[in-house]
Amino acid sequence: MSVEAFDVAVVGGGLHGLSAALHLARAGRKAVVIERRWTGRHASGATAAGVRTLNRDIAELPISLEAMEMWHRIAELVGDPCGFQAHGQLRVAETQEHMPALRQREARIRALGYAHEEMIDAAELRRLVPALSRHCVGALVARRDGAADPHRTIEAFRGACEAEGVAIAEGCGVEAVERRGEAWLLACGPRRFCAPVVINAAGAWAGRLAALFGDEIALGVRASMMIVTERLAPLLDPVVSVVGRALSFKQADQGTLVIGGGLQGAADLDAESSSVNFTELAKGARAASDLFPAVRGVRIARCWTGIEAQTSDHLPVIGASPNAPGLFHAFGFSGHGFQLVPVVGAILADLVTQGTTRRDIAAFAPRRLMQERAAA
Amino acid sequence: MSTQQYAGAQENADETDLLIVGAGPAGMAAAVTARRHGLSVRVVDDQPAPGGQIWRGIETVAVTPRLTRLGAAYGAGVERAAAFRACGALYEPECQLWQIEPGFRAFVTREGRARRFGAKAVLLATGAQERPVPFPGWTLPGVLTVGAAQILLKTADSVPSSPVWIAGCGPLPLLYMTQLLAAGGRIAGFLDTTPRGRLGAALRHLPQGLGRFGDLAKGLSWSLALRRAGVRVIRNVAELRAEGEGRLQRLRYRTQEGREAEVAAEVLLVHEGVVPNIHAPLALGCAVRWHEGQHCHVPVLDGWGETSQANVFVAGDGAGIGGAEAAEPRGRISALRVAARFGKLGEDGAEAAARTERARLSHGLALRPFLDALYAPRPQVFAPADETLVCRCEEVTAGELRARAVQGRPGPNQLKAFTRAGMGPCQGRQCGYTMAHIVAAAQNRPIEEVGFYRIRPPLKPVTLGELASLDTREPAA
């Protein structure tokens, strides 16, 4: 059986896999993206595509802010603007009780030397989002945040990969892994790939892939639900979230409302499928219609879920495997990985080509989630 | 009245043995059988009254002279609707089912209010839809389907004021034209799209259909009535184009022989057969297979109409196009199975009763292969010109789909992400098959291998406010 040889094999054709392959190809590496179904099949194709620094974990802020700079120049990276619109993201307080939490967040950010999140009062909130219900009292805003078009983004990253000579092997699931000298041999149905470096960007299935290499990483799964409505006239520009409720509310370029916010459906990793739980989703519809009373009569066109990995601390796993030489992990983004796509690819390229990176990724070390092997 | 009491008692019950979706021939027959065996039954139906498409409006029309004009097959619905009304099933008309979750939990909207309730088994009797026929100009005002026009005729006695053009093939255009003439309507002409030589090919299926001589005679009588009425018939029409500024003003057609003509037209009704409604079975994860003879997907069913998902049944045209006479036995067979499964009927009793129904089903389907062969859609239906809109909701053309289909080997779901085709409110009901055929042709793959869109809930467009009303809890503080 012929073996296809590469410098780097990226497992997982979602956005993080494509971004890693793109950066590695630009660093002169011959890369292949190995994808069980097709590029963007799961979380990347099901995301609301929020480009958000607002309210992120402090540990993620350095790379998130760098990623935001990259998003503002995304066409330079992938040759297409990806539908990115920097209309800002807001985290709204519905009552005065919710204001202190926002103020504390702002104070903490400032104390750390960041200035991207800013408190606004009700008057400014109304100026930014006139359609918002009058009961809302204030918000935290990140004005350079926004949202992109997920499908256009996948297409752009894929196209950029192909232009750099990255091989894209779709319909290829990794079934077995074997050490061959200095390289890894990956068995995918009838195909065999061989590479000294493997990047695990397998999303919800990344824990299973890691286990094939001997890395036992505790990993949960989430199936965040989304609602998209029929098209309507322009209603709002920024992306709106709210304290105390699971809601992310925005209007896409096409005029459809895209409503998410992390409400969970059910996921089945074996069946590679997930399903919507409408009793749960009703909370999202309720939040949307409480905050934007004008949308009560708007018809829902589609609802869906995307499956992705969730770690116990909701931080991603980014870094070299402590056990398997040449293996690098990039997964577990826990529902907020879309914005990090451009920078995580760059980090992986650093790790592969230089063995280190100037970015602060200590908090994402794989080892923190690894179970101690039971002593014999 | 006892039936009223039963219905009243069930009004607030949130769980029934059998949930039936659709009150056409299959749904009504299943409800009557299930009730006879003591199952509790809830029937949800889009329509304001029982009858489905074939017997639409039957209860109100029954007391008017329209009943005889619409023919004996239509009139047969009177007693069916009466039996259904009397059977004691909880009937919820104008009720849109928009989601079924495993277990089963059904979500509906009725009178602007969303509700959820449980059922132990589900029978999908959601019938068929007309096969979408994309051609240049098919979205112009003035272009409708024959099915839509027939609904207006049945429910409102509505007859177009100007002469109509009819284009297509199959029993429905013939039936509609005779009904329209009887109602005083005028026909400008019939563009018969049946390709040349079809009758010869279909005749080999006739021996098994000879027991249905009456139906053949009926079809023939429709043709004769049209001829007597002097309806202009243009045969072997292969291509069609609707044109006009803001609405239909003229038609252009081309026959297989290459004859072209342009005619003035205000109304064009098209019809190229019907296909099963498969959105609900697909959404429930039921396996489907490609039906070669009917050029559509049908659910994979066992001898009782049960799908690959336990306790989910499909009966009626949704199980494969068979008409009302096949729909009724199919509905009863499924109801018998549910009754046996829930201990209301012994296995032997169910088997014996099903034997009779299966004989009826086989008789009901006897003419189908002949009709399928005679009226198979012409190839042009599946290969519209590049400029033709395929997805009406998102305005995606055949040319765009074709161009994207050859970049790599994308399937329908990838093309949906690339082009937005199938993402609009109709959820691919209009463009699904055309998309699949375009992919198959562009990639030189068999259509059955290409598959279909993944179906996203909701099955019907529920509003945000209606969905929100299901959340009765106070918002988190």
PDB file of C-alpha atoms in Angstrom, chain A residues 7-265:
ATOM      1  CA  ASP A   7       6.122  17.149   6.812  1.00  0.00           C
ATOM      2  CA  VAL A   8       2.947  17.757   8.815  1.00  0.00           C
ATOM      3  CA  ALA A   9      -0.354  15.914   9.016  1.00  0.00           C
ATOM      4  CA  VAL A  10      -3.172  18.043  10.421  1.00  0.00           C
ATOM      5  CA  VAL A  11      -6.045  15.909  11.645  1.00  0.00           C
ATOM      6  CA  GLY A  12      -9.343  17.795  11.489  1.00  0.00           C
ATOM      7  CA  GLY A  13     -10.540  19.990   8.639  1.00  0.00           C
ATOM      8  CA  GLY A  14     -12.248  22.598  10.770  1.00  0.00           C
ATOM      9  CA  LEU A  15     -11.043  26.166  10.898  1.00  0.00           C
ATOM     10  CA  HIS A  16      -8.288  25.495  13.434  1.00  0.00           C
ATOM     11  CA  GLY A  17      -6.913  22.646  11.337  1.00  0.00           C
ATOM     12  CA  LEU A  18      -7.025  24.736   8.177  1.00  0.00           C
ATOM     13  CA  SER A  19      -5.398  27.704   9.920  1.00  0.00           C
ATOM     14  CA  ALA A  20      -2.576  25.513  11.259  1.00  0.00           C
ATOM     15  CA  ALA A  21      -1.994  23.996   7.832  1.00  0.00           C
ATOM     16  CA  LEU A  22      -1.995  27.443   6.231  1.00  0.00           C
ATOM     17  CA  HIS A  23       0.577  28.873   8.617  1.00  0.00           C
ATOM     18  CA  LEU A  24       2.762  25.775   8.340  1.00  0.00           C
ATOM     19  CA  ALA A  25       2.621  25.812   4.557  1.00  0.00           C
ATOM     20  CA  ARG A  26       3.699  29.452   4.614  1.00  0.00           C
ATOM     21  CA  ALA A  27       6.586  28.406   6.865  1.00  0.00           C
ATOM     22  CA  GLY A  28       7.673  26.045   4.125  1.00  0.00           C
ATOM     23  CA  ARG A  29       6.180  22.809   5.402  1.00  0.00           C
ATOM     24  CA  LYS A  30       4.458  20.286   3.179  1.00  0.00           C
ATOM     25  CA  ALA A  31       1.135  19.744   4.928  1.00  0.00           C
ATOM     26  CA  VAL A  32      -1.969  17.625   4.573  1.00  0.00           C
ATOM     27  CA  VAL A  33      -5.323  18.216   6.240  1.00  0.00           C
ATOM     28  CA  ILE A  34      -7.016  14.913   7.025  1.00  0.00           C
ATOM     29  CA  GLU A  35     -10.765  15.287   7.513  1.00  0.00           C
ATOM     30  CA  ARG A  36     -13.212  12.478   8.177  1.00  0.00           C
ATOM     31  CA  ARG A  37     -16.122  14.206   6.409  1.00  0.00           C
ATOM     32  CA  TRP A  38     -15.519  17.557   4.761  1.00  0.00           C
ATOM     33  CA  THR A  39     -13.963  20.848   5.718  1.00  0.00           C
ATOM     34  CA  GLY A  40     -16.055  22.728   8.243  1.00  0.00           C
ATOM     35  CA  ARG A  41     -18.495  19.843   8.740  1.00  0.00           C
ATOM     36  CA  HIS A  42     -18.957  20.254  12.487  1.00  0.00           C
ATOM     37  CA  ALA A  43     -18.358  23.182  14.851  1.00  0.00           C
ATOM     38  CA  SER A  44     -16.801  25.439  12.208  1.00  0.00           C
ATOM     39  CA  GLY A  45     -19.796  25.122   9.937  1.00  0.00           C
ATOM     40  CA  ALA A  46     -22.302  25.458  12.763  1.00  0.00           C
ATOM     41  CA  THR A  47     -20.847  28.424  14.605  1.00  0.00           C
ATOM     42  CA  ALA A  48     -22.430  31.833  15.011  1.00  0.00           C
ATOM     43  CA  ALA A  49     -18.979  33.133  14.029  1.00  0.00           C
ATOM     44  CA  GLY A  50     -18.683  35.729  16.749  1.00  0.00           C
ATOM     45  CA  VAL A  51     -15.363  37.572  16.710  1.00  0.00           C
ATOM     46  CA  ARG A  52     -15.204  38.470  20.358  1.00  0.00           C
ATOM     47  CA  THR A  53     -12.640  39.628  22.861  1.00  0.00           C
ATOM     48  CA  LEU A  54     -15.387  40.830  25.212  1.00  0.00           C
ATOM     49  CA  ASN A  55     -15.665  38.968  28.501  1.00  0.00           C
ATOM     50  CA  ARG A  56     -13.066  36.374  27.624  1.00  0.00           C
ATOM     51  CA  ASP A  57     -11.108  34.511  30.232  1.00  0.00           C
ATOM     52  CA  ILE A  58      -8.115  36.608  31.246  1.00  0.00           C
ATOM     53  CA  ALA A  59      -5.775  33.785  30.232  1.00  0.00           C
ATOM     54  CA  GLU A  60      -7.072  33.983  26.664  1.00  0.00           C
ATOM     55  CA  LEU A  61      -6.890  37.755  26.314  1.00  0.00           C
ATOM     56  CA  PRO A  62      -3.321  38.109  25.004  1.00  0.00           C
ATOM     57  CA  ILE A  63      -3.840  35.727  22.101  1.00  0.00           C
ATOM     58  CA  SER A  64      -7.418  36.913  21.605  1.00  0.00           C
ATOM     59  CA  LEU A  65      -6.303  40.530  21.228  1.00  0.00           C
ATOM     60  CA  GLU A  66      -3.639  39.468  18.777  1.00  0.00           C
ATOM     61  CA  ALA A  67      -6.235  37.465  16.880  1.00  0.00           C
ATOM     62  CA  MET A  68      -8.441  40.574  16.782  1.00  0.00           C
ATOM     63  CA  GLU A  69      -5.674  42.509  15.047  1.00  0.00           C
ATOM     64  CA  MET A  70      -5.415  39.646  12.588  1.00  0.00           C
ATOM     65  CA  TRP A  71      -9.183  39.711  11.983  1.00  0.00           C
ATOM     66  CA  HIS A  72      -9.011  43.384  11.102  1.00  0.00           C
ATOM     67  CA  ARG A  73      -6.510  42.428   8.392  1.00  0.00           C
ATOM     68  CA  ILE A  74      -7.995  39.003   7.641  1.00  0.00           C
ATOM     69  CA  ALA A  75      -7.952  39.523   3.873  1.00  0.00           C
ATOM     70  CA  GLU A  76      -4.155  39.829   4.032  1.00  0.00           C
ATOM     71  CA  LEU A  77      -4.046  36.392   5.637  1.00  0.00           C
ATOM     72  CA  VAL A  78      -6.543  34.463   3.522  1.00  0.00           C
ATOM     73  CA  GLY A  79      -7.292  36.684   0.540  1.00  0.00           C
ATOM     74  CA  ASP A  80     -10.905  37.344   1.503  1.00  0.00           C
ATOM     75  CA  PRO A  81     -12.568  39.545   4.139  1.00  0.00           C
ATOM     76  CA  CYS A  82     -14.559  36.501   5.401  1.00  0.00           C
ATOM     77  CA  GLY A  83     -17.630  38.669   5.868  1.00  0.00           C
ATOM     78  CA  PHE A  84     -16.045  40.138   9.005  1.00  0.00           C
ATOM     79  CA  GLN A  85     -17.900  43.215  10.286  1.00  0.00           C
ATOM     80  CA  ALA A  86     -16.490  45.040  13.285  1.00  0.00           C
ATOM     81  CA  HIS A  87     -19.743  46.490  14.602  1.00  0.00           C
ATOM     82  CA  GLY A  88     -18.813  45.753  18.193  1.00  0.00           C
ATOM     83  CA  GLN A  89     -20.084  43.321  20.804  1.00  0.00           C
ATOM     84  CA  LEU A  90     -22.080  44.328  23.860  1.00  0.00           C
ATOM     85  CA  ARG A  91     -22.822  42.588  27.126  1.00  0.00           C
ATOM     86  CA  VAL A  92     -26.055  44.108  28.353  1.00  0.00           C
ATOM     87  CA  ALA A  93     -27.280  44.564  31.923  1.00  0.00           C
ATOM     88  CA  GLU A  94     -31.065  44.283  32.160  1.00  0.00           C
ATOM     89  CA  THR A  95     -31.230  45.572  35.711  1.00  0.00           C
ATOM     90  CA  GLN A  96     -29.112  47.690  38.039  1.00  0.00           C
ATOM     91  CA  GLU A  97     -28.261  44.488  39.898  1.00  0.00           C
ATOM     92  CA  HIS A  98     -26.258  43.342  36.914  1.00  0.00           C
ATOM     93  CA  MET A  99     -24.196  46.512  36.615  1.00  0.00           C
ATOM     94  CA  PRO A 100     -21.637  45.829  39.368  1.00  0.00           C
ATOM     95  CA  ALA A 101     -20.468  42.637  37.659  1.00  0.00           C
ATOM     96  CA  LEU A 102     -19.831  44.560  34.474  1.00  0.00           C
ATOM     97  CA  ARG A 103     -18.080  47.394  36.291  1.00  0.00           C
ATOM     98  CA  GLN A 104     -15.859  44.916  38.110  1.00  0.00           C
ATOM     99  CA  ARG A 105     -14.933  43.294  34.846  1.00  0.00           C
ATOM    100  CA  GLU A 106     -14.017  46.633  33.323  1.00  0.00           C
ATOM    101  CA  ALA A 107     -11.934  47.581  36.366  1.00  0.00           C
ATOM    102  CA  ARG A 108     -10.105  44.277  36.265  1.00  0.00           C
ATOM    103  CA  ILE A 109      -9.329  44.623  32.560  1.00  0.00           C
ATOM    104  CA  ARG A 110      -8.017  48.166  33.078  1.00  0.00           C
ATOM    105  CA  ALA A 111      -5.887  47.096  36.020  1.00  0.00           C
ATOM    106  CA  LEU A 112      -4.236  44.531  33.769  1.00  0.00           C
ATOM    107  CA  GLY A 113      -3.483  47.235  31.217  1.00  0.00           C
ATOM    108  CA  TYR A 114      -6.174  46.406  28.650  1.00  0.00           C
ATOM    109  CA  ALA A 115      -8.556  49.002  27.234  1.00  0.00           C
ATOM    110  CA  HIS A 116     -10.737  47.023  24.817  1.00  0.00           C
ATOM    111  CA  GLU A 117     -13.774  46.683  27.133  1.00  0.00           C
ATOM    112  CA  GLU A 118     -15.637  49.805  28.120  1.00  0.00           C
ATOM    113  CA  MET A 119     -18.715  50.509  30.291  1.00  0.00           C
ATOM    114  CA  ILE A 120     -21.525  52.472  28.688  1.00  0.00           C
ATOM    115  CA  ASP A 121     -24.705  53.921  30.170  1.00  0.00           C
ATOM    116  CA  ALA A 122     -28.280  53.498  29.015  1.00  0.00           C
ATOM    117  CA  ALA A 123     -28.127  56.528  26.715  1.00  0.00           C
ATOM    118  CA  GLU A 124     -25.083  55.243  24.823  1.00  0.00           C
ATOM    119  CA  LEU A 125     -26.594  51.770  24.771  1.00  0.00           C
ATOM    120  CA  ARG A 126     -29.703  53.162  23.070  1.00  0.00           C
ATOM    121  CA  ARG A 127     -27.566  55.033  20.585  1.00  0.00           C
ATOM    122  CA  LEU A 128     -25.709  51.839  19.681  1.00  0.00           C
ATOM    123  CA  VAL A 129     -28.731  49.511  19.683  1.00  0.00           C
ATOM    124  CA  PRO A 130     -31.948  51.521  19.257  1.00  0.00           C
ATOM    125  CA  ALA A 131     -34.042  48.346  18.889  1.00  0.00           C
ATOM    126  CA  LEU A 132     -33.089  47.092  22.363  1.00  0.00           C
ATOM    127  CA  SER A 133     -35.833  47.010  24.970  1.00  0.00           C
ATOM    128  CA  ARG A 134     -35.998  50.156  27.115  1.00  0.00           C
ATOM    129  CA  HIS A 135     -35.595  48.244  30.344  1.00  0.00           C
ATOM    130  CA  CYS A 136     -31.887  47.628  29.768  1.00  0.00           C
ATOM    131  CA  VAL A 137     -29.708  49.887  31.870  1.00  0.00           C
ATOM    132  CA  GLY A 138     -26.157  49.672  30.576  1.00  0.00           C
ATOM    133  CA  ALA A 139     -23.549  47.475  28.980  1.00  0.00           C
ATOM    134  CA  LEU A 140     -19.944  46.538  28.603  1.00  0.00           C
ATOM    135  CA  VAL A 141     -18.824  47.049  25.017  1.00  0.00           C
ATOM    136  CA  ALA A 142     -15.840  45.987  22.920  1.00  0.00           C
ATOM    137  CA  ARG A 143     -16.093  48.286  19.946  1.00  0.00           C
ATOM    138  CA  ARG A 144     -13.612  46.520  17.679  1.00  0.00           C
ATOM    139  CA  ASP A 145     -15.325  43.141  18.103  1.00  0.00           C
ATOM    140  CA  GLY A 146     -17.861  41.847  15.641  1.00  0.00           C
ATOM    141  CA  ALA A 147     -18.819  38.761  13.670  1.00  0.00           C
ATOM    142  CA  ALA A 148     -17.897  37.044  10.422  1.00  0.00           C
ATOM    143  CA  ASP A 149     -19.595  34.760   7.927  1.00  0.00           C
ATOM    144  CA  PRO A 150     -18.681  31.203   8.951  1.00  0.00           C
ATOM    145  CA  HIS A 151     -19.087  29.540   5.560  1.00  0.00           C
ATOM    146  CA  ARG A 152     -17.205  32.251   3.773  1.00  0.00           C
ATOM    147  CA  THR A 153     -14.466  31.976   6.379  1.00  0.00           C
ATOM    148  CA  ILE A 154     -14.138  28.222   5.879  1.00  0.00           C
ATOM    149  CA  GLU A 155     -14.004  28.719   2.149  1.00  0.00           C
ATOM    150  CA  ALA A 156     -11.370  31.451   2.482  1.00  0.00           C
ATOM    151  CA  PHE A 157      -9.127  29.406   4.767  1.00  0.00           C
ATOM    152  CA  ARG A 158      -9.516  26.352   2.594  1.00  0.00           C
ATOM    153  CA  GLY A 159      -8.823  28.311  -0.570  1.00  0.00           C
ATOM    154  CA  ALA A 160      -5.739  29.901   0.988  1.00  0.00           C
ATOM    155  CA  CYS A 161      -4.511  26.448   2.049  1.00  0.00           C
ATOM    156  CA  GLU A 162      -4.946  25.073  -1.437  1.00  0.00           C
ATOM    157  CA  ALA A 163      -3.162  28.070  -2.919  1.00  0.00           C
ATOM    158  CA  GLU A 164      -0.195  27.279  -0.651  1.00  0.00           C
ATOM    159  CA  GLY A 165      -0.135  23.676  -1.797  1.00  0.00           C
ATOM    160  CA  VAL A 166      -1.761  22.108   1.266  1.00  0.00           C
ATOM    161  CA  ALA A 167      -3.296  18.742   0.404  1.00  0.00           C
ATOM    162  CA  ILE A 168      -6.868  18.346   1.611  1.00  0.00           C
ATOM    163  CA  ALA A 169      -7.909  14.752   2.168  1.00  0.00           C
ATOM    164  CA  GLU A 170     -11.664  14.655   2.823  1.00  0.00           C
ATOM    165  CA  GLY A 171     -13.626  11.527   3.627  1.00  0.00           C
ATOM    166  CA  CYS A 172     -10.596  10.321   5.590  1.00  0.00           C
ATOM    167  CA  GLY A 173     -10.958   9.395   9.244  1.00  0.00           C
ATOM    168  CA  VAL A 174      -7.897   8.394  11.239  1.00  0.00           C
ATOM    169  CA  GLU A 175      -8.455   4.847  12.438  1.00  0.00           C
ATOM    170  CA  ALA A 176      -5.030   3.815  13.682  1.00  0.00           C
ATOM    171  CA  VAL A 177      -1.708   5.384  14.496  1.00  0.00           C
ATOM    172  CA  GLU A 178       1.682   3.718  14.424  1.00  0.00           C
ATOM    173  CA  ARG A 179       5.206   4.934  15.119  1.00  0.00           C
ATOM    174  CA  ARG A 180       7.504   4.427  12.116  1.00  0.00           C
ATOM    175  CA  GLY A 181      11.005   5.526  12.974  1.00  0.00           C
ATOM    176  CA  GLU A 182      10.915   9.297  13.356  1.00  0.00           C
ATOM    177  CA  ALA A 183       7.454   9.597  11.864  1.00  0.00           C
ATOM    178  CA  TRP A 184       3.843   8.743  12.543  1.00  0.00           C
ATOM    179  CA  LEU A 185       1.902   6.524  10.201  1.00  0.00           C
ATOM    180  CA  LEU A 186      -1.800   7.339  10.112  1.00  0.00           C
ATOM    181  CA  ALA A 187      -4.192   4.738   8.734  1.00  0.00           C
ATOM    182  CA  CYS A 188      -7.355   6.222   7.201  1.00  0.00           C
ATOM    183  CA  GLY A 189      -9.419   3.554   5.448  1.00  0.00           C
ATOM    184  CA  PRO A 190      -7.513   2.674   2.298  1.00  0.00           C
ATOM    185  CA  ARG A 191      -5.140   5.643   2.606  1.00  0.00           C
ATOM    186  CA  ARG A 192      -1.898   5.910   4.610  1.00  0.00           C
ATOM    187  CA  PHE A 193      -0.281   9.171   5.609  1.00  0.00           C
ATOM    188  CA  CYS A 194       3.149   9.507   7.098  1.00  0.00           C
ATOM    189  CA  ALA A 195       4.552  12.607   8.802  1.00  0.00           C
ATOM    190  CA  PRO A 196       6.990  13.391  11.608  1.00  0.00           C
ATOM    191  CA  VAL A 197       4.596  16.041  12.924  1.00  0.00           C
ATOM    192  CA  VAL A 198       0.901  15.551  13.646  1.00  0.00           C
ATOM    193  CA  ILE A 199      -1.483  18.289  14.712  1.00  0.00           C
ATOM    194  CA  ASN A 200      -4.577  17.201  16.575  1.00  0.00           C
ATOM    195  CA  ALA A 201      -7.307  19.640  15.582  1.00  0.00           C
ATOM    196  CA  ALA A 202     -10.055  17.049  15.684  1.00  0.00           C
ATOM    197  CA  GLY A 203     -12.497  19.154  17.690  1.00  0.00           C
ATOM    198  CA  ALA A 204     -15.054  17.132  19.616  1.00  0.00           C
ATOM    199  CA  TRP A 205     -13.228  13.938  18.655  1.00  0.00           C
ATOM    200  CA  ALA A 206      -9.785  15.249  19.659  1.00  0.00           C
ATOM    201  CA  GLY A 207      -9.769  13.318  22.928  1.00  0.00           C
ATOM    202  CA  ARG A 208     -10.185  10.063  21.027  1.00  0.00           C
ATOM    203  CA  LEU A 209      -7.412  10.971  18.612  1.00  0.00           C
ATOM    204  CA  ALA A 210      -5.113  11.956  21.495  1.00  0.00           C
ATOM    205  CA  ALA A 211      -5.756   8.561  23.077  1.00  0.00           C
ATOM    206  CA  LEU A 212      -4.450   6.830  19.939  1.00  0.00           C
ATOM    207  CA  PHE A 213      -1.123   8.530  20.707  1.00  0.00           C
ATOM    208  CA  GLY A 214      -1.238   7.613  24.384  1.00  0.00           C
ATOM    209  CA  ASP A 215      -2.430  11.014  25.639  1.00  0.00           C
ATOM    210  CA  GLU A 216      -5.360  10.590  28.004  1.00  0.00           C
ATOM    211  CA  ILE A 217      -7.051  13.982  28.118  1.00  0.00           C
ATOM    212  CA  ALA A 218     -10.330  14.450  29.948  1.00  0.00           C
ATOM    213  CA  LEU A 219     -12.689  16.115  27.537  1.00  0.00           C
ATOM    214  CA  GLY A 220     -16.359  16.963  27.580  1.00  0.00           C
ATOM    215  CA  VAL A 221     -18.584  17.709  24.651  1.00  0.00           C
ATOM    216  CA  ARG A 222     -20.976  20.531  23.943  1.00  0.00           C
ATOM    217  CA  ALA A 223     -23.683  20.970  21.333  1.00  0.00           C
ATOM    218  CA  SER A 224     -24.478  24.645  21.307  1.00  0.00           C
ATOM    219  CA  MET A 225     -27.796  25.441  19.687  1.00  0.00           C
ATOM    220  CA  MET A 226     -28.449  28.162  17.132  1.00  0.00           C
ATOM    221  CA  ILE A 227     -31.554  29.758  15.688  1.00  0.00           C
ATOM    222  CA  VAL A 228     -31.676  31.574  12.370  1.00  0.00           C
ATOM    223  CA  THR A 229     -34.795  33.431  11.303  1.00  0.00           C
ATOM    224  CA  GLU A 230     -36.284  34.590   8.045  1.00  0.00           C
ATOM    225  CA  ARG A 231     -34.754  37.759   6.624  1.00  0.00           C
ATOM    226  CA  LEU A 232     -35.876  41.098   7.977  1.00  0.00           C
ATOM    227  CA  ALA A 233     -35.075  44.769   7.499  1.00  0.00           C
ATOM    228  CA  PRO A 234     -31.953  46.079   9.239  1.00  0.00           C
ATOM    229  CA  LEU A 235     -32.537  45.944  13.000  1.00  0.00           C
ATOM    230  CA  LEU A 236     -29.121  46.151  14.657  1.00  0.00           C
ATOM    231  CA  ASP A 237     -25.405  46.170  13.872  1.00  0.00           C
ATOM    232  CA  PRO A 238     -23.523  44.949  16.969  1.00  0.00           C
ATOM    233  CA  VAL A 239     -23.667  41.508  18.533  1.00  0.00           C
ATOM    234  CA  VAL A 240     -25.627  41.585  21.797  1.00  0.00           C
ATOM    235  CA  SER A 241     -25.218  39.256  24.756  1.00  0.00           C
ATOM    236  CA  VAL A 242     -26.748  39.693  28.186  1.00  0.00           C
ATOM    237  CA  VAL A 243     -25.783  39.108  31.798  1.00  0.00           C
ATOM    238  CA  GLY A 244     -27.499  36.142  33.435  1.00  0.00           C
ATOM    239  CA  ARG A 245     -29.000  34.604  30.325  1.00  0.00           C
ATOM    240  CA  ALA A 246     -27.709  32.422  27.519  1.00  0.00           C
ATOM    241  CA  LEU A 247     -28.124  34.763  24.579  1.00  0.00           C
ATOM    242  CA  SER A 248     -26.059  35.975  21.688  1.00  0.00           C
ATOM    243  CA  PHE A 249     -28.108  37.993  19.236  1.00  0.00           C
ATOM    244  CA  LYS A 250     -27.036  39.404  15.911  1.00  0.00           C
ATOM    245  CA  GLN A 251     -28.206  40.150  12.432  1.00  0.00           C
ATOM    246  CA  ALA A 252     -26.287  38.629   9.536  1.00  0.00           C
ATOM    247  CA  ASP A 253     -25.561  40.446   6.292  1.00  0.00           C
ATOM    248  CA  GLN A 254     -28.421  38.590   4.628  1.00  0.00           C
ATOM    249  CA  GLY A 255     -30.866  40.119   7.106  1.00  0.00           C
ATOM    250  CA  THR A 256     -31.454  36.931   9.064  1.00  0.00           C
ATOM    251  CA  LEU A 257     -31.245  37.040  12.842  1.00  0.00           C
ATOM    252  CA  VAL A 258     -28.735  34.598  14.275  1.00  0.00           C
ATOM    253  CA  ILE A 259     -29.489  33.676  17.864  1.00  0.00           C
ATOM    254  CA  GLY A 260     -27.212  31.547  19.988  1.00  0.00           C
ATOM    255  CA  GLY A 261     -25.488  31.916  23.275  1.00  0.00           C
ATOM    256  CA  GLY A 262     -24.506  28.464  24.325  1.00  0.00           C
ATOM    257  CA  LEU A 263     -27.808  26.746  25.125  1.00  0.00           C
ATOM    258  CA  GLN A 264     -27.079  23.058  24.856  1.00  0.00           C
ATOM    259  CA  GLY A 265     -28.685  20.374  22.720  1.00  0.00           C
TER     260      GLY A 265
END
